[in-house]
Coordinates of C-alpha atoms in Angstrom, one line a residue:
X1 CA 22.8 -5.4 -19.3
X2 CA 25.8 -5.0 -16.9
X3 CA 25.3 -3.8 -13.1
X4 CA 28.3 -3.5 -11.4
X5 CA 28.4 -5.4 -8.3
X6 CA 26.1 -4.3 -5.3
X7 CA 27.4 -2.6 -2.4
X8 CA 25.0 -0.1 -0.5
X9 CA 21.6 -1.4 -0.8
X10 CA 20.2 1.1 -3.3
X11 CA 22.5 -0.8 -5.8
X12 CA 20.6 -4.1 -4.6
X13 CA 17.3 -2.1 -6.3
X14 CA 19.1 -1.1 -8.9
X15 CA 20.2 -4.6 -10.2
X16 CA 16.4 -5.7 -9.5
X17 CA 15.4 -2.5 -11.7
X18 CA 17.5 -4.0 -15.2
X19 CA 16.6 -7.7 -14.7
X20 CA 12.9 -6.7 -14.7
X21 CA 11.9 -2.8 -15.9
X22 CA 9.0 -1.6 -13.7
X23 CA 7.2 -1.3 -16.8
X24 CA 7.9 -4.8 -17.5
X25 CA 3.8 -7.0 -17.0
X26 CA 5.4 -10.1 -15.7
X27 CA 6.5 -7.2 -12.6
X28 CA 3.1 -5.7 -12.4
X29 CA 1.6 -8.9 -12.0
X30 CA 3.8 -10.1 -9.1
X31 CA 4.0 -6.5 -7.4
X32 CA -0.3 -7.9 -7.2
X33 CA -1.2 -8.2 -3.4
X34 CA -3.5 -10.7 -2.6
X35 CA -4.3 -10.4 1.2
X36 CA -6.3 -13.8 1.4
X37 CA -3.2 -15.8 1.2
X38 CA -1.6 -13.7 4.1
X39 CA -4.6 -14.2 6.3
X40 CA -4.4 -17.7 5.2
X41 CA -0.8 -18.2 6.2
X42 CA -1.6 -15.7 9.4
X43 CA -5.1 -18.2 10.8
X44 CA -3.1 -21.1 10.2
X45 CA -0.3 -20.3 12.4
X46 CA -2.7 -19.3 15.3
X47 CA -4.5 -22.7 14.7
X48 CA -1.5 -24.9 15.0
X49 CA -0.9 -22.6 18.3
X50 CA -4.7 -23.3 19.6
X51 CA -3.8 -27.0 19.0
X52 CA -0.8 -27.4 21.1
X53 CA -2.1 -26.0 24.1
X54 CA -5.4 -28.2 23.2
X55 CA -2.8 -31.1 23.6
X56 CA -1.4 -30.2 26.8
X57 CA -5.0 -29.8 28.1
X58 CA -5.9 -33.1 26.6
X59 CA -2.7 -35.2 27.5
X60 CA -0.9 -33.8 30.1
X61 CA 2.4 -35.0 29.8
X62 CA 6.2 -34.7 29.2
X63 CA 6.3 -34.9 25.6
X64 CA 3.6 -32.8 25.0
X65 CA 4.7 -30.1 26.8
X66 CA 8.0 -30.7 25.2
X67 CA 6.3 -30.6 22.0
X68 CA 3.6 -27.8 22.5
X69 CA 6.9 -25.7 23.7
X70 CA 8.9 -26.3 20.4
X71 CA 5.6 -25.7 18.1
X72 CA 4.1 -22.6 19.7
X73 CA 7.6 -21.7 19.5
X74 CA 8.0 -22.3 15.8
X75 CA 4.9 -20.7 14.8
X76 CA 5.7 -17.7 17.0
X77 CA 8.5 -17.5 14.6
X78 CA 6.6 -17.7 11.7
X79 CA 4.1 -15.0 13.0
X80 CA 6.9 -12.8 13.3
X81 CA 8.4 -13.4 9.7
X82 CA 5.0 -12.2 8.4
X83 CA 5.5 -8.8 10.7
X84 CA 8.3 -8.2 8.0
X85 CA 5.6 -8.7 5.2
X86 CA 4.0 -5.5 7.3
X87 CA 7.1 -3.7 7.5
X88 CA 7.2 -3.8 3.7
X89 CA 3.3 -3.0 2.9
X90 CA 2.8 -6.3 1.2
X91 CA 0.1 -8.1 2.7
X92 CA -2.5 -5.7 2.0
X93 CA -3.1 -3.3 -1.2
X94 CA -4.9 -0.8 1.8
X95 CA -1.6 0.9 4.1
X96 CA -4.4 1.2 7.1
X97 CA -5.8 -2.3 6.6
X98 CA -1.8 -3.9 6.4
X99 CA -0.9 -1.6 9.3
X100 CA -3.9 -2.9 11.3
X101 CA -3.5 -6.5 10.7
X102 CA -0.1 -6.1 11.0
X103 CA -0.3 -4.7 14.6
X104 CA -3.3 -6.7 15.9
X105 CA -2.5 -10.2 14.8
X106 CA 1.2 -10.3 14.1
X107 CA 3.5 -7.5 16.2
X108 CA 1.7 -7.1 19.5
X109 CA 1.3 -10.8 20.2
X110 CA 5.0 -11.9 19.8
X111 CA 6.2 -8.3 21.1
X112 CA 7.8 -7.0 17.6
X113 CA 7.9 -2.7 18.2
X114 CA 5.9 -2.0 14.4
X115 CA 7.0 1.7 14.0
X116 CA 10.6 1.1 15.2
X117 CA 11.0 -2.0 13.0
X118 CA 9.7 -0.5 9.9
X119 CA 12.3 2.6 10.3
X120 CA 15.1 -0.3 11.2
X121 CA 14.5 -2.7 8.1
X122 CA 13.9 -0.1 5.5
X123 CA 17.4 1.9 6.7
X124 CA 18.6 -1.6 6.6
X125 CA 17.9 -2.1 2.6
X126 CA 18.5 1.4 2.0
X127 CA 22.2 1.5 3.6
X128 CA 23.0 -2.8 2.9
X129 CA 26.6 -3.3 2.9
X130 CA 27.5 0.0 4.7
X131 CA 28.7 0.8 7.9
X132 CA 25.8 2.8 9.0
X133 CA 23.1 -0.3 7.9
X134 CA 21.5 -0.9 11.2
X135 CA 22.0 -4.5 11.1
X136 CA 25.2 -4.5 10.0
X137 CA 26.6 -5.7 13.4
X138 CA 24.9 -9.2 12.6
X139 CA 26.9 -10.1 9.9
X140 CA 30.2 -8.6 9.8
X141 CA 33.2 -11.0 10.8
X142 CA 35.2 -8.5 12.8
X143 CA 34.0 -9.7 16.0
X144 CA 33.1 -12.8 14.9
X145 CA 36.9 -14.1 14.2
X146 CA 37.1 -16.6 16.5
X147 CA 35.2 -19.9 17.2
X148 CA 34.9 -18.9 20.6
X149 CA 33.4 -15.3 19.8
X150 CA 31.6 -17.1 17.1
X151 CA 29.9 -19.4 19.1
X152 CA 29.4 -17.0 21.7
X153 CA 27.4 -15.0 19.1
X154 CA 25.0 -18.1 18.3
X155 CA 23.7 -18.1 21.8
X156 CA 22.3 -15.0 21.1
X157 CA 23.8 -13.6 24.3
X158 CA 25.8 -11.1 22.5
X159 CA 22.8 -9.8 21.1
X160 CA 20.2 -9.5 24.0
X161 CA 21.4 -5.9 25.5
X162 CA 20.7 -4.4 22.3
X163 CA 17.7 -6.1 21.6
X164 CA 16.7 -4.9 24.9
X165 CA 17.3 -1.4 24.8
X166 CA 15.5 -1.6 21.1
X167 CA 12.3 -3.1 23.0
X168 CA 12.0 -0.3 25.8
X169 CA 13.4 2.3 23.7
X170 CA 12.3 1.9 20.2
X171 CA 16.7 1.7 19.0
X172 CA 19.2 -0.3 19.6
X173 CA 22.0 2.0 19.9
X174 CA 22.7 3.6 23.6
X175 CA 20.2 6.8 24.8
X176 CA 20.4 9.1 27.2
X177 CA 19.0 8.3 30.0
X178 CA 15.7 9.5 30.7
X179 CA 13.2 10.5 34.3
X180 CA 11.8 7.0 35.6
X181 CA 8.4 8.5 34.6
X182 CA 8.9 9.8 31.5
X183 CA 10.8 6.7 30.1
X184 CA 7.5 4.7 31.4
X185 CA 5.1 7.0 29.6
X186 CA 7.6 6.5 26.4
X187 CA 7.0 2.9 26.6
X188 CA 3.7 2.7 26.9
X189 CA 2.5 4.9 23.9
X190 CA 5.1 2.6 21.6
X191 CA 4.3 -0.6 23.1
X192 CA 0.4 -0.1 24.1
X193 CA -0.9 -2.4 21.7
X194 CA 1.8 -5.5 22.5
X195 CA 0.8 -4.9 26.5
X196 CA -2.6 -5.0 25.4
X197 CA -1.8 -8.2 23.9
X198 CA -0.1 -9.9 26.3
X199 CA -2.9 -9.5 28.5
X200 CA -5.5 -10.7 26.7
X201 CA -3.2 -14.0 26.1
X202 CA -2.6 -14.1 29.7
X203 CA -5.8 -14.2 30.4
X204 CA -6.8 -16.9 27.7
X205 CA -4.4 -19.1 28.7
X206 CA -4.9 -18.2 32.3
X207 CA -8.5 -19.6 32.1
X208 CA -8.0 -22.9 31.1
X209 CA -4.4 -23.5 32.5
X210 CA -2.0 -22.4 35.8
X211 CA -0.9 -18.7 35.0
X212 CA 2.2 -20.0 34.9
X213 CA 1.3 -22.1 31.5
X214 CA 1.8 -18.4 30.3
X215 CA 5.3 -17.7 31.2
X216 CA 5.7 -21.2 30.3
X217 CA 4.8 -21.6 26.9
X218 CA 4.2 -18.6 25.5
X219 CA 7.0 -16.6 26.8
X220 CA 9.9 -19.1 27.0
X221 CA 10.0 -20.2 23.9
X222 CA 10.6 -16.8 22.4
X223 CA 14.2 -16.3 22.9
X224 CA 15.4 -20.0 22.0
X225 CA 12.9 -20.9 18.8
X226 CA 12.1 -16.4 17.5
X227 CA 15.2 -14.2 19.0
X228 CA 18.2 -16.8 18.1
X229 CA 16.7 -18.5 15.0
X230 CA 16.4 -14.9 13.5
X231 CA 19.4 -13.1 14.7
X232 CA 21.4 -16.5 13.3
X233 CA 19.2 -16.5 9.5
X234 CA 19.7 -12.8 9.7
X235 CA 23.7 -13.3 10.1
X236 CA 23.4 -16.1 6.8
X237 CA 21.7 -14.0 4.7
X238 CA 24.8 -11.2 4.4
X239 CA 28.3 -12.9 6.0
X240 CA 31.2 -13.7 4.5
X241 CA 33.8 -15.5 6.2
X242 CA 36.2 -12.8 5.2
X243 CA 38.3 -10.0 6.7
X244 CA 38.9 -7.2 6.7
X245 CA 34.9 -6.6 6.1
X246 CA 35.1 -4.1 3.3
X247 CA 36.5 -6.8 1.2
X248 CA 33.2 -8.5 1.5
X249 CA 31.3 -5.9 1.3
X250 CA 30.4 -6.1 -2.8
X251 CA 29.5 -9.8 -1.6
X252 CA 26.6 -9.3 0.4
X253 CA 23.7 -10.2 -2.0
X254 CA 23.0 -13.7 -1.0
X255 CA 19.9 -16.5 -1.2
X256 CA 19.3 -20.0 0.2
X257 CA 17.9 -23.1 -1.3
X258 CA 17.2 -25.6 1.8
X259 CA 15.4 -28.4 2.4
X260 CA 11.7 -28.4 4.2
X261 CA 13.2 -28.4 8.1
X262 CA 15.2 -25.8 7.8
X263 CA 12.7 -23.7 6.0
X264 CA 10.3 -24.3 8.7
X265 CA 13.0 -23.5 11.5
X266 CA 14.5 -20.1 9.8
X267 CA 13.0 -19.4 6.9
X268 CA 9.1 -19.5 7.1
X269 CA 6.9 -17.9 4.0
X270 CA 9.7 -18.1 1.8
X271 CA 12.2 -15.8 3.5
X272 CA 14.9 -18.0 2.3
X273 CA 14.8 -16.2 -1.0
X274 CA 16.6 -13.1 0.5
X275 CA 18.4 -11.6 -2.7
X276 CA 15.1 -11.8 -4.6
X277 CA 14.1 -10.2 -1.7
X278 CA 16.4 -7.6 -1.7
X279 CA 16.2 -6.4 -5.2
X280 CA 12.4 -6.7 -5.8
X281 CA 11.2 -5.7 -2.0
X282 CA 8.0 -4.8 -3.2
X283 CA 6.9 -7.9 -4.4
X284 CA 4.5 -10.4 -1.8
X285 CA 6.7 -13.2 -0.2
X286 CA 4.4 -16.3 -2.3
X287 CA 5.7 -14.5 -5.6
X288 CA 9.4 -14.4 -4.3
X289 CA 9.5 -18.1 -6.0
X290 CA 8.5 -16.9 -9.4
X291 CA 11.3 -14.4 -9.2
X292 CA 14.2 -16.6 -8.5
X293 CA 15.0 -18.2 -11.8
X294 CA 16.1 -14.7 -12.9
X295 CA 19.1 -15.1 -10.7
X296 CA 20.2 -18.1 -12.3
X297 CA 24.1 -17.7 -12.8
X298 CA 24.1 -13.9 -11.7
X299 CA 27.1 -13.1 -10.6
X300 CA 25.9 -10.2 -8.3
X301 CA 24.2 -13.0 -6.2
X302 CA 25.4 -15.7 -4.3
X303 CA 23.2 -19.3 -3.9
X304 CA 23.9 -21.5 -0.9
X305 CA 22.2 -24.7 0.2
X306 CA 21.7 -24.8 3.4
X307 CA 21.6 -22.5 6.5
X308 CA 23.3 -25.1 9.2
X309 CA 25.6 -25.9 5.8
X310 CA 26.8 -22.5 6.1
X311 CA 27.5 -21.9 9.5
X312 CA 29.4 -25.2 9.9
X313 CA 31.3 -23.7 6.9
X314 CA 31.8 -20.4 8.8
X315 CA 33.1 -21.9 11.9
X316 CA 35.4 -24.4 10.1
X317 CA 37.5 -21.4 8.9
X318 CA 37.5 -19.7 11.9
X319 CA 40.3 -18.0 13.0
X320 CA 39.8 -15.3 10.5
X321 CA 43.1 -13.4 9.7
X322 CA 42.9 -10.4 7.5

């Protein structure tokens, strides 16, 4: 069947719709939730978090804090991958039981805003490849046309105000400004639960180590090994090293075959497989795999190798004329 090439994102669901009809079994069968493998994926990641800071309490030194930083770190990550799993309803068949587990064990302890990020990501399939997708500003080229303004952007720097404003006020676009008072009350009925959280970790780890252990290691991490490996896999999965942007913009559609490392340090729980992602949404993250061979030689769709291949790729070009 021909599908003209996706631009917004309801033409991404539209391609997923003719490769495989909803009526189609092999679809019913992979739209299947089965929440014991996200619980699985959800206890391990908390484990391998319990056992770094059981090594810095157990050897004390400089390369295990180094490497109790870049693990708790990592599996931070990960944790917050799986939050997307919630955003989409996919880790369990019960909306209140995903919801919970979502909220509890995934958003509030790495500080990912639930509602707001479930009204960003699903504007951001809905509206993919037009100006008014919310993320758009992550992978568009116009302001990333330099090497300078291009490495700039990989420090996340660029990125931090709005990710700010998104975190006390549930967007990131600029609000009005709002009564001390009544911008604290805002932020504590939409951020109860991570405040909660954070002080129950605080206090875990504050029992066993210096408070400081929580700044630390729990805190720190999160901007070098969550916010700037995601913002940068986020900014893979759409660009084009193109100009002006609308020329790219039928060109968005794209997936990533890379080897174990990288997986682990961007794309955790098979995130990798965005474009599968994109046109079957609905389907659990451990199915995305069964889904990919349909893409084989799609025009629609664009395979690349590796993430660090890409950017290397990107910068090399750089300056971008139109």
């Amino acid at each position: 069947m021909s599908v003209r090439p996706p631009g917004p994102g309801r033409d991404a669901e539209a391609l997923g719709r003719a490769l495989l009809p909803p009526g189609d079994p092999r679809l019913r069968a992979l739209v299947h939730r089965r929440p014991g493998i996200a619980a699985r994926d959800t206890a391990v990641s908390w484990a391998v978090i319990a056992l770094a800071f059981v090594l810095l309490a157990r050897v004390p030194t400089w390369w295990s804090a180094v490497l109790a930083f870049l693990v708790i770190g990592n599996r931070q990550y990960a944790l917050s991958v799986l939050t997307h799993e919630g955003d989409h309803r996919t880790l369990f068949a019960s909306r209140g039981a995903n919801d919970l587990f979502c909220q509890a064990l995934l958003c509030a302890p790495v500080g990912v805003d639930f509602h707001g990020e479930r009204v960003n990501h699903g504007r951001h399939h809905l509206l993919l490849a037009r100006d008014d997708d919310p993320d758009r500003y992550l992978y568009v080229a116009a302001d990333k046309r330099t090497r300078g303004q291009f490495v700039l952007f990989l420090t996340g720097l660029t990125m931090f105000p709005r990710a700010l404003r998104k975190a006390f006020r549930g967007t990131g676009q600029p609000a009005p400004a709002k009564p001390l008072g009544e911008a604290l009350a805002s932020f504590v009925r939409r951020r109860g639960g991570t405040l909660v959280a954070q002080a129950l970790l605080f206090a875990a780890i504050a029992s066993r180590f210096p408070a400081w252990y929580y700044a630390a290691f729990w805190l720190a991490p999160v901007y070098p090994l969550v916010f700037v490996p995601h913002k940068v896999r986020m900014f893979c999965e759409h660009a084009q090293p193109v100009l002006p942007d609308e020329a790219a913009d039928g060109r968005r559609l794209v997936t990533y075959t890379p080897g174990f490392v990288e997986r682990l340090l961007f794309s955790p729980y098979h995130l990798n497989l965005h474009a599968e992602h994109h046109l079957w949404p609905f389907v659990p993250y451990y199915n995305l795999p069964k889904l990919h061979a349909l893409l084989a030689a799609r025009p629609e769709v664009e395979v690349r190798r590796s993430y660090v291949g890409f950017v290397v790729k990107y910068f090399m070009k750089l300056p971008l004329a139109a």
